[in-house]
Short mmCIF file of C-alpha atoms in Angstrom, two decimals:
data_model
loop_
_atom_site.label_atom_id
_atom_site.label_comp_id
_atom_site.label_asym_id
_atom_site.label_seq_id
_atom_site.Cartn_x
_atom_site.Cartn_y
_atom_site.Cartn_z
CA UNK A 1 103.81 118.48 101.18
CA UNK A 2 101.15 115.99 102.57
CA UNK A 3 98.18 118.53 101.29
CA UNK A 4 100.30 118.26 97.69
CA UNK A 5 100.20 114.54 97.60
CA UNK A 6 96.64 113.93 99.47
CA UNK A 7 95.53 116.26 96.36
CA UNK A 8 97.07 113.89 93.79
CA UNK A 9 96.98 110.92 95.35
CA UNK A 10 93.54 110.42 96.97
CA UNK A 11 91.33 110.70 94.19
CA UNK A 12 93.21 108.41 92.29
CA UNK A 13 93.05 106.13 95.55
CA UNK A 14 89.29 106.61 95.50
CA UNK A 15 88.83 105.10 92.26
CA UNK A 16 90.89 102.27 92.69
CA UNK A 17 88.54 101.71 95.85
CA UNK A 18 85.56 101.83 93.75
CA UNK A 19 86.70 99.72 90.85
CA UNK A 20 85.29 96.01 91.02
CA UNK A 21 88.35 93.97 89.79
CA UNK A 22 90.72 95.65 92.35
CA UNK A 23 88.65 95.33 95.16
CA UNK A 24 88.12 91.63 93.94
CA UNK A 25 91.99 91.59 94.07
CA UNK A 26 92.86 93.22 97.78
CA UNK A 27 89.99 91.42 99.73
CA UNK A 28 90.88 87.95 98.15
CA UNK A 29 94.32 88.39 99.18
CA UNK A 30 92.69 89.01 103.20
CA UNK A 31 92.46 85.80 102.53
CA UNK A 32 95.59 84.01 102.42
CA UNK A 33 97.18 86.95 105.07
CA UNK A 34 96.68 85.17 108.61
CA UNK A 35 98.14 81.64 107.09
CA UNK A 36 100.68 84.10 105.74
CA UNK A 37 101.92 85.01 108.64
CA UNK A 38 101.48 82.11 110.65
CA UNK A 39 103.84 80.44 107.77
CA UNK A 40 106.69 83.44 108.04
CA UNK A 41 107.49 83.15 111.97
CA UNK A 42 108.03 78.81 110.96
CA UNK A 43 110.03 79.85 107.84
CA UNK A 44 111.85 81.83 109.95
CA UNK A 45 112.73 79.48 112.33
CA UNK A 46 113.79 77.64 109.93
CA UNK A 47 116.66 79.29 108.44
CA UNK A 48 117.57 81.42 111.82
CA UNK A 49 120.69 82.80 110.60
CA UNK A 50 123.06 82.19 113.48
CA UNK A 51 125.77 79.88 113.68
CA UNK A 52 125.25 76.28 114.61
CA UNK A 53 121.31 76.71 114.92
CA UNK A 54 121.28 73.98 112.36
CA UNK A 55 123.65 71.68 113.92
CA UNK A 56 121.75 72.49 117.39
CA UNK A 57 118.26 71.12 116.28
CA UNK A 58 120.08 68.33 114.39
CA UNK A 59 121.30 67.08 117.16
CA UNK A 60 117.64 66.30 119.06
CA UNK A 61 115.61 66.00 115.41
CA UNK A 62 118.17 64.36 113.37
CA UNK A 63 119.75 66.18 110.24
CA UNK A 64 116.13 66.58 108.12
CA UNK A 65 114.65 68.30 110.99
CA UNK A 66 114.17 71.30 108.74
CA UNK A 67 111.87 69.30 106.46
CA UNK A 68 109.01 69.70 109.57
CA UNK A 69 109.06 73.53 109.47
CA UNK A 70 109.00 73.56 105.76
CA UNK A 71 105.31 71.70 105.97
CA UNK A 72 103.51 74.98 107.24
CA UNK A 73 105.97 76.91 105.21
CA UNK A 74 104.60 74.90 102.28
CA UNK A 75 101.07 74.75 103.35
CA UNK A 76 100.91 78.55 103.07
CA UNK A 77 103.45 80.48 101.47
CA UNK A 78 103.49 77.40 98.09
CA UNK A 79 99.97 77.08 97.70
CA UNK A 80 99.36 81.11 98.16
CA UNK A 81 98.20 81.22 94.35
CA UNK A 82 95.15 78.57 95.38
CA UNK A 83 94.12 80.84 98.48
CA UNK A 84 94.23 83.87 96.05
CA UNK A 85 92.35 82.85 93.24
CA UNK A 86 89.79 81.40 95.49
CA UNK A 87 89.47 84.38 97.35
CA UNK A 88 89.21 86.81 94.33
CA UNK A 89 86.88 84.69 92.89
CA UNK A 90 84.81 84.72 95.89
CA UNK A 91 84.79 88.58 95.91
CA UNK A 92 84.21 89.09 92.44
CA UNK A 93 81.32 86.71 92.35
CA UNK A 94 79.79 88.89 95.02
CA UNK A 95 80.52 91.84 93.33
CA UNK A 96 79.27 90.24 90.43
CA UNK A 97 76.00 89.28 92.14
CA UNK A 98 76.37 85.73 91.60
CA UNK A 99 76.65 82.79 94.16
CA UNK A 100 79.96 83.79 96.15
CA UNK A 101 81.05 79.89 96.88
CA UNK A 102 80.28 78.15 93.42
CA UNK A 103 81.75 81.38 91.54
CA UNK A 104 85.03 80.63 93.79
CA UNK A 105 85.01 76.75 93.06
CA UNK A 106 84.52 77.61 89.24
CA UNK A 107 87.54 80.27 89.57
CA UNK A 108 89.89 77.72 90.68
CA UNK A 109 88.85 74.20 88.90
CA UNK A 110 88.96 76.82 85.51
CA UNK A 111 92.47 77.91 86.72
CA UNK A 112 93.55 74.47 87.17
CA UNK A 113 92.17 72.91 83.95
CA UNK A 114 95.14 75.20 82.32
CA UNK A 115 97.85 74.42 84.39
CA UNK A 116 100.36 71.89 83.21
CA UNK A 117 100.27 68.80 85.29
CA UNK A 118 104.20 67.82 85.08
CA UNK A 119 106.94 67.70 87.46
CA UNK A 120 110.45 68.06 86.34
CA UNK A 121 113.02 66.04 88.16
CA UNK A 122 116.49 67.30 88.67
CA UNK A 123 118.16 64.27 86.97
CA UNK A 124 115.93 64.78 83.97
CA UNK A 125 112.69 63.68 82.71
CA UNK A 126 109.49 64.50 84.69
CA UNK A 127 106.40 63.00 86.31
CA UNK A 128 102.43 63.77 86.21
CA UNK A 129 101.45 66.16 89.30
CA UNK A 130 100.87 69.66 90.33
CA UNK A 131 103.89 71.57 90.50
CA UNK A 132 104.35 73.55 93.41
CA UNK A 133 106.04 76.62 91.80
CA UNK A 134 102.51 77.36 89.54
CA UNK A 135 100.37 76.99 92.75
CA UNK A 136 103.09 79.31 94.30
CA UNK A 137 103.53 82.86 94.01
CA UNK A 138 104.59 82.21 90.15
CA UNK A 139 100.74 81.17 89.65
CA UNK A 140 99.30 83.87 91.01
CA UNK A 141 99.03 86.34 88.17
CA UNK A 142 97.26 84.01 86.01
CA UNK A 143 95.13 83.07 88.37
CA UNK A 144 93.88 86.62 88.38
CA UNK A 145 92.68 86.66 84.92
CA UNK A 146 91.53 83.06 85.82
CA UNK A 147 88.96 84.50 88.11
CA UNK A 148 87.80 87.35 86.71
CA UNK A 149 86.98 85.38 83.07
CA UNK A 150 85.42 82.66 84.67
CA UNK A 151 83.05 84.54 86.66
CA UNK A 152 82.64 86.80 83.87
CA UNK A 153 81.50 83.63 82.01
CA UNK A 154 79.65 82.62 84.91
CA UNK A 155 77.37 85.75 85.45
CA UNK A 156 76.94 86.07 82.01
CA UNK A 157 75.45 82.44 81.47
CA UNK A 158 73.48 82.96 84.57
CA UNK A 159 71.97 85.99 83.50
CA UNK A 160 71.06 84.84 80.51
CA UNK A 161 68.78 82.43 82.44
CA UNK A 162 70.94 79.38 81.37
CA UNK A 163 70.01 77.75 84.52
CA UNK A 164 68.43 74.81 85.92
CA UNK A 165 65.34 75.48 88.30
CA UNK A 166 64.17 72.89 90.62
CA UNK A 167 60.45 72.58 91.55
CA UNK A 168 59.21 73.95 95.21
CA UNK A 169 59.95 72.17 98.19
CA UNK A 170 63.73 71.10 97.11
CA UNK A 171 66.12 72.17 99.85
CA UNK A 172 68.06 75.09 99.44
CA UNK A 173 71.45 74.04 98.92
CA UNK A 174 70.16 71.49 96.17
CA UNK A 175 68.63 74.62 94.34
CA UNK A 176 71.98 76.00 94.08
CA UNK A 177 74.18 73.21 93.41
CA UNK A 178 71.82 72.50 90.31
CA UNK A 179 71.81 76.27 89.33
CA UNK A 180 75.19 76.80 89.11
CA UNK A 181 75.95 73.64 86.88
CA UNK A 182 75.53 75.00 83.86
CA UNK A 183 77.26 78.06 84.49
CA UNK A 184 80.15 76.34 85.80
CA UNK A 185 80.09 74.10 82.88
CA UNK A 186 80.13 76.82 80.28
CA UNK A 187 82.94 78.58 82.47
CA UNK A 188 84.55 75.25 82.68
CA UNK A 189 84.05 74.46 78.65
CA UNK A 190 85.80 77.43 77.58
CA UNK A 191 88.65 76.95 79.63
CA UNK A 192 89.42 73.73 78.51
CA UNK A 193 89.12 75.23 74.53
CA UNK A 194 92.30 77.60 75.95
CA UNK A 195 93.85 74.67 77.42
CA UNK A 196 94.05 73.15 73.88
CA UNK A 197 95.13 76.19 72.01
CA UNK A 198 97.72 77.05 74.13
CA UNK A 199 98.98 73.20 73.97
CA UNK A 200 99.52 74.02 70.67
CA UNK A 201 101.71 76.65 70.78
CA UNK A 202 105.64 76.62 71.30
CA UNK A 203 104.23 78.01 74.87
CA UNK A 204 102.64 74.94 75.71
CA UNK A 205 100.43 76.07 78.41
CA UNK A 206 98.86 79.44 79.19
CA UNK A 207 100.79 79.39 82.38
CA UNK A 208 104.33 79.67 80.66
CA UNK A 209 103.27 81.83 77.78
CA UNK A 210 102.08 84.50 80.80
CA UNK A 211 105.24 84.05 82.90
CA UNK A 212 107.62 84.26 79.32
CA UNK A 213 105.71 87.43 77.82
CA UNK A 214 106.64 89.41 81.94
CA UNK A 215 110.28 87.93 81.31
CA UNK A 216 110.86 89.66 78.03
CA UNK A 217 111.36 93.14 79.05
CA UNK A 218 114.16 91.79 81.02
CA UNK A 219 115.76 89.68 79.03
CA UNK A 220 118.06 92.25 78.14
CA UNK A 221 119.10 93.40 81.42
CA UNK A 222 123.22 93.13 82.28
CA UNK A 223 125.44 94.00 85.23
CA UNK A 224 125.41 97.43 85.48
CA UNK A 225 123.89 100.08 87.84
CA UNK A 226 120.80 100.88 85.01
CA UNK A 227 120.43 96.94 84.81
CA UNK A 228 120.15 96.61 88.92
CA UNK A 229 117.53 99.98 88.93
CA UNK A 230 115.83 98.95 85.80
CA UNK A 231 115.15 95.29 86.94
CA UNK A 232 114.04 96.55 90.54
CA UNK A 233 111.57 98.52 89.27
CA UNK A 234 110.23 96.19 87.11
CA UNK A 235 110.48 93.70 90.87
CA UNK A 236 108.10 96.46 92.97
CA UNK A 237 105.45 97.06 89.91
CA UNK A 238 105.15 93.25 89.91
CA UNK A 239 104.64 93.04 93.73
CA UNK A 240 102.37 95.71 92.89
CA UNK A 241 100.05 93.97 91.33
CA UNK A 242 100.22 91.14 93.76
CA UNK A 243 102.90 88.76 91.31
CA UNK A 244 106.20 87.73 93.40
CA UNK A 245 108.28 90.19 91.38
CA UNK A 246 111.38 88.27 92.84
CA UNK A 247 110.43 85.18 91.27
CA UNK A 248 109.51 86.92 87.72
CA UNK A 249 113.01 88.52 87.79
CA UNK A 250 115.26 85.99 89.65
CA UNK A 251 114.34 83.53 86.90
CA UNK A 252 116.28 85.97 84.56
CA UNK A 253 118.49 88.48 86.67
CA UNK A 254 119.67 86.07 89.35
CA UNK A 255 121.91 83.61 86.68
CA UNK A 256 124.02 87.15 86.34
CA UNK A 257 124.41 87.74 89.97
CA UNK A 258 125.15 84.66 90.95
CA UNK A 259 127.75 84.27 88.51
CA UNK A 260 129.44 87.83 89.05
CA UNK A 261 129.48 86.75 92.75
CA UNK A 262 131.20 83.57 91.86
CA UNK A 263 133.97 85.92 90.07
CA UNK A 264 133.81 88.09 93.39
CA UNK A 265 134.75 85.18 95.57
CA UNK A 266 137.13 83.90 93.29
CA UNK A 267 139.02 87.07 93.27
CA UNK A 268 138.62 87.33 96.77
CA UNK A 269 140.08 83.81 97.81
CA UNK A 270 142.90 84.88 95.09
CA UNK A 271 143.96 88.06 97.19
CA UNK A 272 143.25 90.10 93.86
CA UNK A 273 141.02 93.18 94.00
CA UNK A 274 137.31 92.22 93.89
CA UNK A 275 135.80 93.12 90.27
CA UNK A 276 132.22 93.68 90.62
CA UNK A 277 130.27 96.41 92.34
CA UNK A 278 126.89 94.58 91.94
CA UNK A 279 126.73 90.72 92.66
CA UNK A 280 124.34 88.50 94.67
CA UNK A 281 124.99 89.55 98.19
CA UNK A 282 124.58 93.28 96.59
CA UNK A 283 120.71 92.33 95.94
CA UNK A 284 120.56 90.69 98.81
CA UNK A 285 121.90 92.87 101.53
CA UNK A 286 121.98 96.16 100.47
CA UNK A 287 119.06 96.83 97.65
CA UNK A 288 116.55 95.92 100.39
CA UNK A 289 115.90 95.54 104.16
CA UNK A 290 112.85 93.43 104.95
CA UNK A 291 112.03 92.22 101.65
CA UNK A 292 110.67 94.03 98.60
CA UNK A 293 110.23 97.60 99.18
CA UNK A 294 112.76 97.51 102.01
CA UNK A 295 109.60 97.24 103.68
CA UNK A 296 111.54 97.30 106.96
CA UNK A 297 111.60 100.62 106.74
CA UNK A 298 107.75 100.68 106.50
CA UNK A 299 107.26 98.81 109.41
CA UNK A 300 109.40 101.13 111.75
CA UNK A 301 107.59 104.01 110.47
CA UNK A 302 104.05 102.35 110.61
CA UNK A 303 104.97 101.88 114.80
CA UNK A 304 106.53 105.20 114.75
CA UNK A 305 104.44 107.64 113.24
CA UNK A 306 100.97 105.93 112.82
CA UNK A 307 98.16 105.81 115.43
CA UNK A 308 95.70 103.35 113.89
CA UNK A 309 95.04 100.38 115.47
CA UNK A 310 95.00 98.36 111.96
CA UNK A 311 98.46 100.10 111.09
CA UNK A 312 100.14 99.62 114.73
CA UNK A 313 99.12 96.13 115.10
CA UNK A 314 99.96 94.80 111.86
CA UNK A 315 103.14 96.75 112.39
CA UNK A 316 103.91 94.82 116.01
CA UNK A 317 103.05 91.02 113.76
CA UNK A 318 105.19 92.19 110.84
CA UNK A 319 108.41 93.50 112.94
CA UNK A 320 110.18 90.54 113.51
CA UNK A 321 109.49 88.22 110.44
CA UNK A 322 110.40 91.85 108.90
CA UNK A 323 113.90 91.78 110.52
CA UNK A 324 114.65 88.35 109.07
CA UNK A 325 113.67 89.23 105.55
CA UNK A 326 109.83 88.29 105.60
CA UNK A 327 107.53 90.78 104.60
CA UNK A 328 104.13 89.17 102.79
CA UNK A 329 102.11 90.21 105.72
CA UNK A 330 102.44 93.56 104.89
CA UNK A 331 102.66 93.00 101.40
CA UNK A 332 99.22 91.61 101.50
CA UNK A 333 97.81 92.89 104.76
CA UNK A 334 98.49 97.01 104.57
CA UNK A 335 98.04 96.28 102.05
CA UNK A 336 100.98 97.56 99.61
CA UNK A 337 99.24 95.06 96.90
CA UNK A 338 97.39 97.30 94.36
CA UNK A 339 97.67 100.50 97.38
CA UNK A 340 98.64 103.89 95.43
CA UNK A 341 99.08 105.43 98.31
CA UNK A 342 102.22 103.61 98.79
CA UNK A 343 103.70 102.87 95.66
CA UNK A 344 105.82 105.99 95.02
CA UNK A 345 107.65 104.62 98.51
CA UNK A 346 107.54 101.22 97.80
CA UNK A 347 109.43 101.61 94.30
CA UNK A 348 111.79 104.87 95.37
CA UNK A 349 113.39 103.65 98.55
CA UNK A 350 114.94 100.40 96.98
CA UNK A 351 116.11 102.44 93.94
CA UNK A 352 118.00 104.71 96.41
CA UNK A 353 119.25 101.89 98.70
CA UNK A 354 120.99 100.70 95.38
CA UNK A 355 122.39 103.73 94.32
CA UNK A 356 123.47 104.72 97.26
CA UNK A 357 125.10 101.54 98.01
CA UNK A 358 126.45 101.95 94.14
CA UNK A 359 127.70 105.02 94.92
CA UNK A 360 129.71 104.26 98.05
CA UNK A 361 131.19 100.96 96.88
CA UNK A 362 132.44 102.83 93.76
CA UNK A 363 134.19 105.28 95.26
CA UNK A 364 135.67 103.19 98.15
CA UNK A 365 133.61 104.29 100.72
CA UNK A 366 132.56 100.69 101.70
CA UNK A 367 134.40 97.54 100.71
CA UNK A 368 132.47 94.95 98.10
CA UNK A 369 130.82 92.26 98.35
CA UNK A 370 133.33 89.65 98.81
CA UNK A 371 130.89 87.00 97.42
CA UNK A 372 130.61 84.94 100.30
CA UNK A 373 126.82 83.47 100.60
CA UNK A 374 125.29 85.23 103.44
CA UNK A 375 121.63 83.53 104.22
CA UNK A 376 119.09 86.29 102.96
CA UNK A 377 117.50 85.98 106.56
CA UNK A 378 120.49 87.31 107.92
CA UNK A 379 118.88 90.87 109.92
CA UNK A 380 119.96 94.39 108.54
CA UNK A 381 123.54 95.55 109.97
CA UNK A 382 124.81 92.26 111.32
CA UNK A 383 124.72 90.88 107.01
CA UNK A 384 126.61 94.67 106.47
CA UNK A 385 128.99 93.50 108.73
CA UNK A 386 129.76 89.92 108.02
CA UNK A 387 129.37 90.71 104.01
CA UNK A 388 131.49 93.98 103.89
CA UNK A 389 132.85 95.24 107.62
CA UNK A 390 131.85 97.85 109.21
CA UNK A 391 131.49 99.82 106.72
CA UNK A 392 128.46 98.27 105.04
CA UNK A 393 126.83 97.65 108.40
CA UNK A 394 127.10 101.75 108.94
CA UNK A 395 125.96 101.63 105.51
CA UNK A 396 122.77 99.45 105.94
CA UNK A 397 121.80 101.53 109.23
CA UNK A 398 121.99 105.09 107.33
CA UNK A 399 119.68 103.79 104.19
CA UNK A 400 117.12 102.33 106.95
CA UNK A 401 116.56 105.44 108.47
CA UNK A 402 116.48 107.15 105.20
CA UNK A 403 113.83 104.90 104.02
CA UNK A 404 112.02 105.77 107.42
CA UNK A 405 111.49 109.40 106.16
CA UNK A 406 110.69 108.60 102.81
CA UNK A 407 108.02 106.24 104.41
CA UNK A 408 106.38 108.23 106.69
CA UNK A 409 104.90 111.16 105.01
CA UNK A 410 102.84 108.31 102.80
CA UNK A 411 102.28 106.26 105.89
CA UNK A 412 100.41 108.82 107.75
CA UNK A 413 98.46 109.42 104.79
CA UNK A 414 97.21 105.83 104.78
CA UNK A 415 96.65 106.23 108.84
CA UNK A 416 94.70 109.13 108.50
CA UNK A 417 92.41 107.40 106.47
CA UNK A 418 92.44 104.51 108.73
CA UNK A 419 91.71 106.25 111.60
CA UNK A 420 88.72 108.30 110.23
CA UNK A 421 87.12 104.55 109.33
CA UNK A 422 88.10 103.55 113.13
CA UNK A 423 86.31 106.56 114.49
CA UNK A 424 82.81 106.16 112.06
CA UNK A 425 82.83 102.33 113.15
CA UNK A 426 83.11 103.51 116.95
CA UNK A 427 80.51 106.28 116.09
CA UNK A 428 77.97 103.52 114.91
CA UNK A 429 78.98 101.12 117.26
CA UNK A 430 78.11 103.86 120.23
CA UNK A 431 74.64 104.55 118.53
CA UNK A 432 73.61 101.07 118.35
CA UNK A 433 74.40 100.92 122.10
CA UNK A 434 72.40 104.29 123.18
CA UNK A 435 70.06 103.12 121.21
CA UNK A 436 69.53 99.49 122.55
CA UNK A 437 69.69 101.62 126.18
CA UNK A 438 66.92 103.85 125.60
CA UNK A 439 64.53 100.25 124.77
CA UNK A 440 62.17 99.73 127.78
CA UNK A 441 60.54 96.63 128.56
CA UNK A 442 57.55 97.90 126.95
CA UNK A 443 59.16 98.51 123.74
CA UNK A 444 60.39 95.10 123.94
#
C-alpha cells in the first residue's frame, strides 16, 4: 500500500517542491509558525474549558483579565495575513532574483493599498482603520496574489533596467534603497489603478470581491448530511491552500447551525424529542478533534509512528494546544499547507468523523446534540460526554483512533522523507568535520 501511494504521490510531491510560487507559499508561512505557537498555548489559557477558571483569575485580575491574554493572541494569530504576505514576498523575491527585503516591503504596502480602511461598529456606522479580520486569516488569500503580482511587477521593471544607479563610492544600502524605488513605485502604481476599479464595483474592494466569489459555491449549502460533507470539504481544500477554511465557510454555514442548535435546545428544555442530527455542537465536537483535519489524530500518529526529529518535535509542541482545539502549528509547520502528501488524510478523516457520527446519531446509537454551547476548546471525550453522555464520548474516542490509522500510512511517508534529509545533513555535517581534522598547522 505505501509502495502504491509513494508511486502516485511522490512525483506529484516533487513538483510541487520545485514549483516557485508554492515554495514562495510554504517557506513564508515558516514565518509566522514560532509566533504561532507561542500565541496558541496564551489562547489557550485563555478559554481553559473548566469550570470556574474564569471566575478564578477574575478574582486576582478583575473581570477583563482575559483582555491581557488576548494581546499575544492578537499579536499573532490576527495579524497572521501581514507575517504571510511578508514572508512570501520575501521568498518569491529571492526566487525571483530580486532584492529579498524591498520585494517583501513592496508585497505588503501593495497589499495594503487595496484593503478597505473601515471599521464597522456593532451599533452601526463605522470608523477609518485597519480591520483586524482582513489582516487575519480572512486576508490571507489575497495577500497571496498580492505578493506574487507585485514582485512580478517588481522583477519585471527591474529587469528592464528601470532603475536608478548611484555613482561609486555611495554606501551600499543607499544603492539599494534608490534601486528599488522605481520598481516599487511601478508595483505600487498599479495597485492603486485596482484599488480604484474595484471601488467601483458593487464589490467595493478587491478584498470582498475575493472572499464573496470563495462564498458562492456555498451559498447553497442546507442542513443535511451532503450539506455538512460538501461544506467540509470545501473547509480542508481552503486550509489547503493556506486560507482559514473555517472563516470562508462559517461566514455562510455557521448562521444554519447555530440556528438548528437553537431549535435543538429549545426542544430540549421543552422535554420534546430533539429534531436535528447536525447542529453547532455537531461541527464542533464530533466533525473534528484538534481543529481542521482532526489533526489530533495527526499528532498522535506523528509521536507514534514517526522517527524524525522535525516530525517528533513538532509533534511534542503541537500535542497539547492540539487537545484544546489549536492546531496552526501543524497546519503551517508540517506543514499540511500546500503538502500532497497529506491531503487525502487531511480531507478523508473529517468526512468520516461526520458520517460516522451521522450514522450513529440517526439510528440511536448516541443521543444528539442537545444544543447546549460547549466551548470549542473543550478536549476530545470529556465535550462527548458533557454534549451527548457517554455515548458520544465512546464515540469521539473510536473516530480518534480511526483517524490514527488513516494518518499513519501518509505520515510515515512524509518521515521517510524527513529522515533521509536528516541523515544527508548529518552526512555533510560529518565531512566538514573530518575534513577540518585532517588540516595541519601547515595547511593553515
Amino acid at each position: 500500500m505505501l509502495s502504491k501511494l509513494e508511486s502516485v504521490l511522490m512525483p506529484l510531491a516533487e513538483k510541487i517542491g520545485k514549483n516557485k510560487y508554492l515554495i514562495a507559499v510554504r517557506d513564508g508561512f515558516l514565518l509566522s509558525m514560532p509566533l504561532l505557537i507561542v500565541g496558541s498555548f496564551f489562547l489557550l489559557i485563555a478559554n481553559f474549558p473548566i469550570p470556574g477558571w474564569s471566575d478564578f483569575w477574575a478574582r486576582f485580575f478583575g473581570e477583563d483579565w482575559v483582555s491581557y491574554f488576548a494581546k499575544p493572541t492578537d499579536a499573532t494569530f490576527s495579524i497572521m495575513a501581514i507575517l504571510a504576505v511578508v514572508g512570501i514576498g520575501y521568498s518569491f523575491a529571492e526566487q525571483m532574483n530580486v532584492d529579498k527585503l524591498f520585494g517583501a516591503a513592496s508585497a505588503m504596502v501593495s497589499w495594503f493599498l487595496i484593503m478597505p480602511y473601515e471599521v464597522l461598529l456593532e451599533g452601526g456606522g463605522s470608523v477609518k482603520g485597519i480591520p483586524l479580520d482582513w489582516v487575519g486569516s480572512k486576508g490571507i488569500f489575497v495577500g497571496i496574489i498580492c505578493a506574487f503580482l507585485s514582485i512580478h511587477i517588481y522583477a519585471w521593471v527591474n529587469k528592464k533596467g528601470w532603475v536608478i544607479k548611484m555613482p561609486e563610492g555611495v554606501p551600499p544600502t543607499v544603492v539599494k534603497s534608490f534601486a528599488a524605488l522605481i520598481p516599487a513605485g511601478v508595483s505600487m502604481l498599479v495597485f492603486f489603478v485596482i484599488n480604484i476599479v474595484f471601488a467601483m464595483t458593487p464589490f467595493h474592494s478587491a478584498f470582498d470581491f475575493i472572499f464573496t466569489i470563495l462564498q458562492v459555491p456555498l451559498l447553497k449549502l442546507g442542513n443535511t448530511l451532503p450539506a455538512m460533507v460538501i461544506a467540509y470539504i470545501f473547509l480542508h481544500l481552503f486550509w489547503f491552500f493556506g486560507v482559514n477554511g473555517g472563516s470562508v465557510v462559517a461566514a455562510v454555514f455557521n448562521p444554519i447551525l447555530q440556528t438548528l442548535s437553537a431549535e435543538n435546545l429549545a426542544a430540549y428544555q421543552a422535554g420534546a424529542p430533539i429534531p436535528n442530527i447536525i447542529c453547532q455542537q455537531f461541527q464542533d465536537l464530533f466533525a473534528t478533534f484538534g481543529g481542521c483535519g482532526s489533526a489530533l489524530s495527526l499528532m498522535i500518529a506523528m509521536l507514534l509512528f514517526c522517527r524524525s526529529k522535525r516530525i517528533r518535535e513538532l509533534g511534542k509542541l503541537s500535542l497539547v494546544p492540539g487537545l484544546f482545539g489549536i492546531n496552526e502549528p501543524i497546519v503551517f509547520g508540517l506543514p499540511i499547507v500546500l503538502n500532497p502528501m497529506i491531503l487525502i488524510p487531511f480531507m478523508l478523516v473529517p468526512t468520516i468523523n461526520i458520517v460516522i457520527s451521522y450514522i450513529c446519531m440517526s439510528i440511536g446509537l448516541v443521543p444528539l446534540c442537545s444544543g447546549v454551547a460547549i466551548s470549542w476548546t473543550m478536549p476530545v471525550v470529556l465535550s462527548g460526554f458533557l454534549s451527548t453522555g457517554w455515548q458520544g464520548a465512546v464515540l469521539q474516542l473510536v473516530l480518534l483512533v480511526l483517524g490514527i490509522f488513516v494518518y499513519m500510512p501518509f505520515i510515515k511517508m512524509m518521515d521517510k522523507q524527513y529522515l533521509a534529509d536528516e541523515a544527508k545533513a548529518t552526512a555533510a555535517q560529518d565531512d566538514d568535520d573530518i575534513s577540518l581534522d585532517d588540516l595541519s598547522f601547515d595547511d593553515l
